[in-house]
Coordinates of C-alpha atoms in Angstrom, one line a residue:
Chain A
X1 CA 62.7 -29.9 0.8
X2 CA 60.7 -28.4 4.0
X3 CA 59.4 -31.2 6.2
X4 CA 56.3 -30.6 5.7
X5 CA 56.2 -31.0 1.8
X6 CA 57.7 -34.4 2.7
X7 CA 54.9 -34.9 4.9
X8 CA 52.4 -34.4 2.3
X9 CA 54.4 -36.3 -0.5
X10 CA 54.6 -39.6 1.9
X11 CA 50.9 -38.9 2.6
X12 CA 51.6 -39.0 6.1
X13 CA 50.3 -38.3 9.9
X14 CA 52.6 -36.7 12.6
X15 CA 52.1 -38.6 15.4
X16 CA 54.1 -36.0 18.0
X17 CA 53.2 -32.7 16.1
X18 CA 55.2 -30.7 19.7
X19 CA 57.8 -31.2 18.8
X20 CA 57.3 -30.7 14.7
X21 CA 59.8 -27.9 13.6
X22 CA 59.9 -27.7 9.5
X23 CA 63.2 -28.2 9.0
X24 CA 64.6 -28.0 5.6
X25 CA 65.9 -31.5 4.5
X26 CA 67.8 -32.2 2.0
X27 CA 68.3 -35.9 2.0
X28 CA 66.8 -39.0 2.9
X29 CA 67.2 -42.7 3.8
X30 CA 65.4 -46.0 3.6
X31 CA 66.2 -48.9 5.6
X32 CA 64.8 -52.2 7.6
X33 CA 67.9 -52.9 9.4
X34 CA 69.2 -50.6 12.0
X35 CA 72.8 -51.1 11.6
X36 CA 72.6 -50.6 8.1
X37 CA 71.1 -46.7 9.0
X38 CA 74.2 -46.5 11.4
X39 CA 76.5 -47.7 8.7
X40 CA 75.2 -45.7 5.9
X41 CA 73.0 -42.7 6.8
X42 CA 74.3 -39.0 6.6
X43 CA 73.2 -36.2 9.8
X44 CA 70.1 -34.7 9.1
X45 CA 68.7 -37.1 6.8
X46 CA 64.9 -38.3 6.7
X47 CA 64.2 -42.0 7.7
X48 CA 62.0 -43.9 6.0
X49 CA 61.8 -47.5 7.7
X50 CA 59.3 -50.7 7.8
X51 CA 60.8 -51.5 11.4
X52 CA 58.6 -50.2 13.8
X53 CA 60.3 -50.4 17.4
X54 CA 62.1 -48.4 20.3
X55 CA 65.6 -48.8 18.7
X56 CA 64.6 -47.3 15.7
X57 CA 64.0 -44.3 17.6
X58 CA 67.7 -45.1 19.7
X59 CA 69.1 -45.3 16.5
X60 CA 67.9 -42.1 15.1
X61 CA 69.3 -40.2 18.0
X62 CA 72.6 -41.7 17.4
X63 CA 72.8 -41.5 13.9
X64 CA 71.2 -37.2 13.8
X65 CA 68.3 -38.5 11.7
X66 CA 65.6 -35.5 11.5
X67 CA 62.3 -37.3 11.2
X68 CA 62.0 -41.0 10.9
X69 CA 58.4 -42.6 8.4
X70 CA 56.9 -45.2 9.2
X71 CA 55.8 -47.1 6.4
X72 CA 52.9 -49.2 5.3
X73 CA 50.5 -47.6 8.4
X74 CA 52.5 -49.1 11.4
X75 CA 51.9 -47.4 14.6
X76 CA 54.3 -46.7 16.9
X77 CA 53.6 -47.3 20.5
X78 CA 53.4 -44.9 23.0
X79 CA 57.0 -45.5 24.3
X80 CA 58.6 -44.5 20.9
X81 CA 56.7 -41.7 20.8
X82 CA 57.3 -40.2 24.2
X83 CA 61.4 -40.9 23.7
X84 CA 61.1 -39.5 20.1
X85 CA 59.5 -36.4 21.5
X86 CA 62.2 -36.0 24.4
X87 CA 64.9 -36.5 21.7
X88 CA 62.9 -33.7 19.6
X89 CA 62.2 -36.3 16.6
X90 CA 59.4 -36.0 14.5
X91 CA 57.5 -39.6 14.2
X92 CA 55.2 -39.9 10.9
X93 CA 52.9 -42.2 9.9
X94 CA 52.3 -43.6 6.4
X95 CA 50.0 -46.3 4.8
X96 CA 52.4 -46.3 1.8
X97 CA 55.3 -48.8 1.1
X98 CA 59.1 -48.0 1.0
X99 CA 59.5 -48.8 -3.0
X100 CA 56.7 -46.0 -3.6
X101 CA 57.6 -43.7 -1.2
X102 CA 61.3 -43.2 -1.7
X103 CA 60.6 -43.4 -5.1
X104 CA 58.0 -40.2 -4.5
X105 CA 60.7 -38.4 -2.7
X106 CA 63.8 -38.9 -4.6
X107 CA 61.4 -37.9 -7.7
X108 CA 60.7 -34.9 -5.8
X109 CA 64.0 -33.9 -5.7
X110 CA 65.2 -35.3 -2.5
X111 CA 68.6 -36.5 -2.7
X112 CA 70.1 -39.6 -0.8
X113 CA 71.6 -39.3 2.1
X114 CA 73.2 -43.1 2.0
X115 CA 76.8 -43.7 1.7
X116 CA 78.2 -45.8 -0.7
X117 CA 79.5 -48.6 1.3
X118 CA 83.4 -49.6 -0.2
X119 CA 84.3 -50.9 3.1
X120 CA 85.5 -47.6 4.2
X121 CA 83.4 -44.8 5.9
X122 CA 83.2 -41.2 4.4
Chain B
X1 CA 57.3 -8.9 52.0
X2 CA 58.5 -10.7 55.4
X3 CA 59.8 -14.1 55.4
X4 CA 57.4 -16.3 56.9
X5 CA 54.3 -15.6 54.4
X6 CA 56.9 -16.4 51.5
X7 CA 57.5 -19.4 53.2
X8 CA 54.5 -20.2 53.7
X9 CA 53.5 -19.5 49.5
X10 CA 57.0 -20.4 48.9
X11 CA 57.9 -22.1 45.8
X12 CA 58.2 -25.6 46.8
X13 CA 55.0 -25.7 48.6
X14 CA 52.9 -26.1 45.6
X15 CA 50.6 -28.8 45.0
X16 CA 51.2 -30.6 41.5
X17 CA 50.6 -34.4 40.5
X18 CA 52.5 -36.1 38.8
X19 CA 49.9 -35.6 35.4
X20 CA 49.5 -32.8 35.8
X21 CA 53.1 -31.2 35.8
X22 CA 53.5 -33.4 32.4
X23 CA 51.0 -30.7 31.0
X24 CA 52.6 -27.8 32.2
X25 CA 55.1 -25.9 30.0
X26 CA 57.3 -23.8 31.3
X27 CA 55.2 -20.6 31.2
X28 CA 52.6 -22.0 32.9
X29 CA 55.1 -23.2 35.7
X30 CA 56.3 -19.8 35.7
X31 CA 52.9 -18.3 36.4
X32 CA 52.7 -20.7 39.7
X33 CA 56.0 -20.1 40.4
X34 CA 56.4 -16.1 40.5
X35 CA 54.8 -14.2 42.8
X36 CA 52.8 -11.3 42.4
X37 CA 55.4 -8.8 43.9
X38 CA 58.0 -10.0 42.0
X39 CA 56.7 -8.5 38.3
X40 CA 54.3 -5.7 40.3
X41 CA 54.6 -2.3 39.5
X42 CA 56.2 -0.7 42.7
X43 CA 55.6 2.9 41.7
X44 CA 51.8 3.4 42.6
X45 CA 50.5 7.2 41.1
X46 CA 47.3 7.2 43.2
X47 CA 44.6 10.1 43.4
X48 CA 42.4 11.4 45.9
X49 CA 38.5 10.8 45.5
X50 CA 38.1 15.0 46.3
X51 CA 40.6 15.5 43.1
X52 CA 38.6 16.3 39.6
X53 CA 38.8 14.2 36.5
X54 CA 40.8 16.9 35.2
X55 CA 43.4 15.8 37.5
X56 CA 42.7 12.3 36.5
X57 CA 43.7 13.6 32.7
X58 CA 46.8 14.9 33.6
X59 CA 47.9 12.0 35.9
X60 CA 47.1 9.7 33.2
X61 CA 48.8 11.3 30.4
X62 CA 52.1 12.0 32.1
X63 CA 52.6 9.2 33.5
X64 CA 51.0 7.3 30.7
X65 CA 49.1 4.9 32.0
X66 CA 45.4 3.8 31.8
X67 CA 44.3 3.7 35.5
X68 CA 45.3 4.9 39.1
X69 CA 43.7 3.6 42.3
X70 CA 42.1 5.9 44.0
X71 CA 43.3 6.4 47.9
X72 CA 41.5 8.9 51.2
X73 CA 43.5 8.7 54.3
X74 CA 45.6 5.6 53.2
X75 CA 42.9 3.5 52.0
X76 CA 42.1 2.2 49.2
X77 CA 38.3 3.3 48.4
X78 CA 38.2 3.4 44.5
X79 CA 40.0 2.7 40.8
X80 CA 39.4 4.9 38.2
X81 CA 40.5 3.9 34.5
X82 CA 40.1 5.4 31.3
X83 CA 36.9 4.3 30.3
X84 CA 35.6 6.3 33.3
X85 CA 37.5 9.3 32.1
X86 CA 35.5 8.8 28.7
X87 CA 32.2 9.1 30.4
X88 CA 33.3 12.0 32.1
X89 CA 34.4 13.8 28.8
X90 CA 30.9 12.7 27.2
X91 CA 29.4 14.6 29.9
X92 CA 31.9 17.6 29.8
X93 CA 32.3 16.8 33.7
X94 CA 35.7 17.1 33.9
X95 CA 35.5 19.3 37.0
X96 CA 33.4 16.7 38.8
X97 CA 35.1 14.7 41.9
X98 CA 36.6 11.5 41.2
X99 CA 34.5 10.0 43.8
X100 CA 31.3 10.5 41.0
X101 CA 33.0 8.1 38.5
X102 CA 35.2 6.0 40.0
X103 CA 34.7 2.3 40.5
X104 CA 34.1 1.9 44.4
X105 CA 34.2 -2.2 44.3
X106 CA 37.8 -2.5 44.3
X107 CA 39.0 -6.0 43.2
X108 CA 42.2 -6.8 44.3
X109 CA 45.0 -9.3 44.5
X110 CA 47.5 -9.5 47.5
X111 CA 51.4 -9.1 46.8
X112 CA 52.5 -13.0 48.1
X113 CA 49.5 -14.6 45.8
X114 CA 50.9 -16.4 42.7
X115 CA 51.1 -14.2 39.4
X116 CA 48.4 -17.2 37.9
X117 CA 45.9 -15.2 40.8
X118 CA 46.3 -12.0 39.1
X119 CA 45.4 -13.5 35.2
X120 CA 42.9 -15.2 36.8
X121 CA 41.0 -12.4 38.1
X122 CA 41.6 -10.6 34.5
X123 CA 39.4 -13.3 32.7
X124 CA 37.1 -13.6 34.9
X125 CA 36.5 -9.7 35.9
X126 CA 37.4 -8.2 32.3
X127 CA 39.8 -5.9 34.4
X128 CA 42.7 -4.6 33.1
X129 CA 44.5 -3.5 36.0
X130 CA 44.8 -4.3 39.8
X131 CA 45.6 -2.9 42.7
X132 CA 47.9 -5.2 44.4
X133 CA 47.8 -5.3 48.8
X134 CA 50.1 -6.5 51.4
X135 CA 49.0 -8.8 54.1
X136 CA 47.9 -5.5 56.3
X137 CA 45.6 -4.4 53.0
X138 CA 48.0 -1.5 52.8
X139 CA 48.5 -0.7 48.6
X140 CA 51.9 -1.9 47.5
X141 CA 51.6 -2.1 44.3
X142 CA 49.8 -2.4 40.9
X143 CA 49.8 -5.1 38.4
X144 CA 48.6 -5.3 34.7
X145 CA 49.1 -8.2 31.9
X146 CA 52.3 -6.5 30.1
X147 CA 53.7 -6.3 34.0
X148 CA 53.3 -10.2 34.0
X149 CA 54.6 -10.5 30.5
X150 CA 57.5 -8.7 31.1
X151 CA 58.0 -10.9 34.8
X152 CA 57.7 -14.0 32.6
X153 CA 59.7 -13.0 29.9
X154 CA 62.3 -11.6 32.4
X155 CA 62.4 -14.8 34.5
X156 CA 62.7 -17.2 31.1
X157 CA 65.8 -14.9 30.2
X158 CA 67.4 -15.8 34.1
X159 CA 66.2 -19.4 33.1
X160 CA 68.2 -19.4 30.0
X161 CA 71.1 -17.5 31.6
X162 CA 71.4 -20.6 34.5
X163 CA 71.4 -23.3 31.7
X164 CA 74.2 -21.5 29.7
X165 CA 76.5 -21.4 32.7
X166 CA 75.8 -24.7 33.4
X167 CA 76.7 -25.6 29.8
X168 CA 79.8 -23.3 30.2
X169 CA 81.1 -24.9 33.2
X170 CA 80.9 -28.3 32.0
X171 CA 82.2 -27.1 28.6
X172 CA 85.4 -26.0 30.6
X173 CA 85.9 -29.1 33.2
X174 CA 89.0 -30.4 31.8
X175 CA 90.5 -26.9 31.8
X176 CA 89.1 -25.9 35.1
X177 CA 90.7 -29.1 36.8
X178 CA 94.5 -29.2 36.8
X179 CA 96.5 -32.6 36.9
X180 CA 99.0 -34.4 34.8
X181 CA 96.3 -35.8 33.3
X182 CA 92.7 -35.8 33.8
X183 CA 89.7 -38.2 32.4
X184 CA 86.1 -38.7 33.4
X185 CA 85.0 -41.7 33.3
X186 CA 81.1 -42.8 32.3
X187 CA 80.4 -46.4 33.0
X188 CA 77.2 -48.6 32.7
X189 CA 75.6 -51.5 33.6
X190 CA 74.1 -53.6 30.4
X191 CA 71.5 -56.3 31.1
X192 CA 71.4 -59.2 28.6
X193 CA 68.8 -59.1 26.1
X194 CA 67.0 -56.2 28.0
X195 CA 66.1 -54.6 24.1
X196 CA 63.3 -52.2 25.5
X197 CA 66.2 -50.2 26.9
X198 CA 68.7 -51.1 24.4
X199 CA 70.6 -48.4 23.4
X200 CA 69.8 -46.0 26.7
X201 CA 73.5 -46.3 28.0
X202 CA 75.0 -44.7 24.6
X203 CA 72.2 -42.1 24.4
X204 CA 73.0 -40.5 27.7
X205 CA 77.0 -40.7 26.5
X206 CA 76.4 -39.0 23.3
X207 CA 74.4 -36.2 25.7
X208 CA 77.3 -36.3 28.0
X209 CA 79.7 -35.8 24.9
X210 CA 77.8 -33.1 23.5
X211 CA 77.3 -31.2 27.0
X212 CA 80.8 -31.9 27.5
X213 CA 81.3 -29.6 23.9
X214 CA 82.1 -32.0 21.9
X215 CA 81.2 -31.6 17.9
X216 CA 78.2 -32.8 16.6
X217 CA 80.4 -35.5 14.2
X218 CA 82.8 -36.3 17.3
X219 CA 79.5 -37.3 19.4
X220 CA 77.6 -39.4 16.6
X221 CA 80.9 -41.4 16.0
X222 CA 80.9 -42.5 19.8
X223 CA 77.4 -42.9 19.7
X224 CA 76.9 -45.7 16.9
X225 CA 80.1 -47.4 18.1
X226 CA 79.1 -47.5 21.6
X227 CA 75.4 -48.4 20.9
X228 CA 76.6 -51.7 18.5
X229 CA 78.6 -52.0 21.5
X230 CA 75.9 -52.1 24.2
X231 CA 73.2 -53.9 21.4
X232 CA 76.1 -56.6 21.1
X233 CA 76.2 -56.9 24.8
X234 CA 72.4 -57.4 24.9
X235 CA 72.5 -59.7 22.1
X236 CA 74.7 -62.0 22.6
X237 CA 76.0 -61.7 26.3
X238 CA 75.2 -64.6 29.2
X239 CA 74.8 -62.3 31.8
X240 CA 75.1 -58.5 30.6
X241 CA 78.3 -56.6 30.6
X242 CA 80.1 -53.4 31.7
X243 CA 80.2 -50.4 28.9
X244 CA 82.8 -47.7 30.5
X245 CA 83.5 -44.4 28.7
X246 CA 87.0 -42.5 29.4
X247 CA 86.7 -38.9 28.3
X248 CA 90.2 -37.2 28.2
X249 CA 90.9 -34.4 26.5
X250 CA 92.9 -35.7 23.7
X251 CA 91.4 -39.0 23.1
X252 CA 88.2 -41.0 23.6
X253 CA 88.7 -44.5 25.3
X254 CA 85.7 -47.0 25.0
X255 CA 85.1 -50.3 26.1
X256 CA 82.7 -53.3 26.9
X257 CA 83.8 -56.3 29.1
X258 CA 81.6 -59.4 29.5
X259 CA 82.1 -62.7 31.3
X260 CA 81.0 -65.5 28.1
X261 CA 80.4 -67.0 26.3
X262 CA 83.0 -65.8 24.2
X263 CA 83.7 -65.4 20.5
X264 CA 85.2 -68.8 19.2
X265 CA 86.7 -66.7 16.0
X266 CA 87.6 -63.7 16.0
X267 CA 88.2 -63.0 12.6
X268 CA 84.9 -64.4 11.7
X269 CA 83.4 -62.1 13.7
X270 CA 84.8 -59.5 11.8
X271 CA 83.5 -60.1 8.6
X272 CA 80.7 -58.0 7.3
X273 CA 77.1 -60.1 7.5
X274 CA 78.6 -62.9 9.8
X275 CA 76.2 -63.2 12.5
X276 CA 74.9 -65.6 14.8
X277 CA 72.2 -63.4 16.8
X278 CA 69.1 -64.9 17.3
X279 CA 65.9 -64.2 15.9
X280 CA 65.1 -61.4 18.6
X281 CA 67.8 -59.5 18.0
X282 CA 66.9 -59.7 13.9
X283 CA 63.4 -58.6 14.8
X284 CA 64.9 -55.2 16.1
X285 CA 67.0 -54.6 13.1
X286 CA 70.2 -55.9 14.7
X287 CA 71.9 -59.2 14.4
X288 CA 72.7 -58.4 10.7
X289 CA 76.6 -58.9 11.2
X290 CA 77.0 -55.6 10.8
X291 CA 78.1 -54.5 14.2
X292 CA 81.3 -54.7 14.4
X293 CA 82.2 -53.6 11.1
X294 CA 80.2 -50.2 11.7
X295 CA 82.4 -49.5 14.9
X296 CA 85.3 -50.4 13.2
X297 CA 84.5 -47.6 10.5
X298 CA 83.8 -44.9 13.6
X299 CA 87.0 -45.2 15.5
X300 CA 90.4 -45.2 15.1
X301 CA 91.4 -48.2 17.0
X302 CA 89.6 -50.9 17.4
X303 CA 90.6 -54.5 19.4
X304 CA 89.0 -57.4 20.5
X305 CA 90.1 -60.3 23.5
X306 CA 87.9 -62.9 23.6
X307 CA 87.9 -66.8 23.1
X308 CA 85.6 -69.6 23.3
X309 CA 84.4 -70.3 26.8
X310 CA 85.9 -66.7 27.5
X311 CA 84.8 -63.5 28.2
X312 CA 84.8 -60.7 25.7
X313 CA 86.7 -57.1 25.7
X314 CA 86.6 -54.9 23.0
X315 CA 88.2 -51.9 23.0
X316 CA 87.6 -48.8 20.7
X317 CA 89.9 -45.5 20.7
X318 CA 88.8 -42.5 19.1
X319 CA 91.8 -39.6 19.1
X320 CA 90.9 -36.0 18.9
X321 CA 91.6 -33.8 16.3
X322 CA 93.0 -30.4 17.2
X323 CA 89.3 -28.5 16.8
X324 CA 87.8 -31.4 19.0
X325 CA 89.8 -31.4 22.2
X326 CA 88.3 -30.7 24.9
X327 CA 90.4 -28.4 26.0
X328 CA 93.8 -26.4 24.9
X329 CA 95.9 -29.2 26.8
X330 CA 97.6 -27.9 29.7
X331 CA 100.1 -30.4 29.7
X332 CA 103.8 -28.9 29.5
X333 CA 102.4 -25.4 30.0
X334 CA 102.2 -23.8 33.5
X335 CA 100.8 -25.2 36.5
X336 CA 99.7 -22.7 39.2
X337 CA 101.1 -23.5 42.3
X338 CA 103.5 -26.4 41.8

């Protein structure tokens, strides 16, 4: 799914539309807790998070997420958003909630891009 | 072009706050940056102002371009273009001098001006084409908008060119360097619960790593283990700690030191969700007891000294596989000159 169709399906706002490139992406991930991304999310995946602050962005670069949501319409400041841009991450905006939203997505035909956790990795 | 005036115009001589080179792209720079005689045309067809249009026709379509400056006795007293051709067709006037339709109010750029000088002059004159002067006014050259495109796109080409030797040399460090064995070694200052920067120290290893040509999956393995590593510092650290990187070619040594409090037990510590960060850390989606457990599963060794009271040192390994070394090892092949 092209980044932009998930943009439209989240009902979202990029907030660093520079460095917006429509990458295809074909999986996604939601989570609150930042170790529980790095534990669990595949490269290239979409984030879809409720935490809004700098180390979500850290976190993203470490872990090759593609674009990270922001969920139920909190604004990042304008820290994030300058280090996303430098690390060439798209930052959108949406007013929706995770339940809905992955729930959109996955229905859409975006697949997960969480790995079953059985106390190994991969 | 003599030295002192591109001194004087030289590169680093321009004028540029600090907001305003935060709006500039790279283009733009480029257009400060280059001078006019450096994407000029040097070859300058010029005409008399005695010679006929005719002439002007044949200049024009041999050498195919659109306009010649027109030059008596070494000066420069005229342009003519094809538009003025067209009016001389109109009027089947081709034997007429050039003097008749040429434009006599030359506009003109000098040679050491910056190449933003010459597209400035094209919006605001509508001119296509300019005669380009030295500091004497003597014509040197001739400059048009594909001559700046082509400067640009030729200079973004050396740009790129500079960048992937760069890349290539530090690609090749360990093979360029001979010695029985040979590690670079990254190492950082943490500063307890300093979470605005949290997580800075592993970002610029995972760009070393990946400058240094290491894969993609190589690089986000030390990545999340080094930045639970530098979080857990942050968290739970008295006074900060050191988070030191060894890069060798066959293996990837990383490890944080602290001085307390200590980890009463071990074990514990190891168990998925057993956690004793405080709230702050929660609010930044650490803390979760995950930590530990997540560098474990990125690395292939993973050990921790520590003790109540004591300082901490963990220690994380990561061996290469044969398509990430950094290099073909040299070990126990030949070493020039010993």
């Amino acid at each position: 799914m092209k980044l932009s169709e998930i943009i439209k399906h989240v009902q979202g706002k990029v907030l660093n539309p520079d460095v917006l490139i429509d990458y295809e992406i074909i999986g996604g991930c939601g989570a609150d807790l930042m170790s529980d991304v790095l534990a669990v999310v595949k490269p290239g995946a979409v984030l879809l998070t409720g935490l809004c602050n700098v180390q979500v962005v850290r976190t993203a670069q470490m872990a090759d997420v593609r674009a990270i949501v922001f969920l139920r319409g909190k604004q990042p400041t304008r820290e994030m958003i300058d280090l996303a841009t430098q690390e060439n991450i798209p930052l959108i905006s949406s007013r929706k909630g995770m339940f809905e939203l992955c729930g959109r997505l996955y229905c859409a035909g975006l697949h997960s891009f969480e790995t079953n956790m059985n106390g190994t990795h991969e | 072009m003599s030295n002192t005036i591109q001194e004087e115009f030289g590169r680093k001589g321009r004028p540029i706050t600090d907001v305003d080179a935060q709006e500039i792209t790279r283009i733009e720079e480029l257009s400060y940056d280059l001078r006019i005689f450096e994407v000029m045309s040097r070859e300058v067809f010029s005409l008399s102002s005695k010679q006929t249009m005719r002439d002007v026709i044949d200049l024009l379509r041999i050498r195919r371009i659109s306009g010649a400056p027109v030059v008596d006795d070494g000066e420069l007293v005229g342009v003519i273009s094809t538009e003025d051709l067209m009016r001389a067709l109109t009027q089947n006037d081709l034997e007429s001098p050039i003097r008749k339709y040429m434009a006599v109010n030359v506009i003109t750029v000098k040679s050491y001006e910056p190449v933003v000088k010459a597209l400035e002059t094209f919006t605001r004159t509508n001119i296509g084409r300019l005669p380009v002067t030295n500091e004497n006014d003597e014509l040197v050259g001739m400059i048009t908008k594909g001559d700046i495109t082509r400067g640009v796109l030729v200079a973004i080409r050396k740009d790129y060119k500079e960048e992937e030797i760069r890349r290539y040399r530090v690609r090749h460090l360990f093979e360029d360097i001979t010695s029985d064995r040979t590690s670079l070694t990254l190492r950082y200052k943490i500063k307890p619960r300093d979470f605005v920067n949290g997580g800075q120290a592993s970002s610029h290893i995972k760009r070393a790593m990946l400058r240094l040509g290491a894969t993609a999956q190589l690089a986000r393995q030390c990545g999340i283990a080094v930045y639970e590593a530098e979080m857990n510092l942050i968290i739970h650290t008295t006074n900060g700690g050191i988070l030191r990187v060894q890069i060798e070619p066959h293996r990837i040594l990383m490890q944080t030191t602290d001085d307390g409090p200590g980890i009463p037990d071990v074990n514990k510590a190891l168990q998925p969700g057993w956690s004793t960060a405080p709230q702050e850390a929660r609010s930044m989606g650490f803390g979760a007891g995950m930590g530990l457990v997540n560098i474990k599963s990125c690395v292939d060794k993973m050990e921790i000294f520590s003790g109540a009271g004591k300082g901490t040192r963990l220690m994380m390994e990561i061996h290469l596989r044969p398509n990430e070394k950094f290099m073909a090892s040299t070990e126990g092949t030949q070493k020039p000159g010993i």
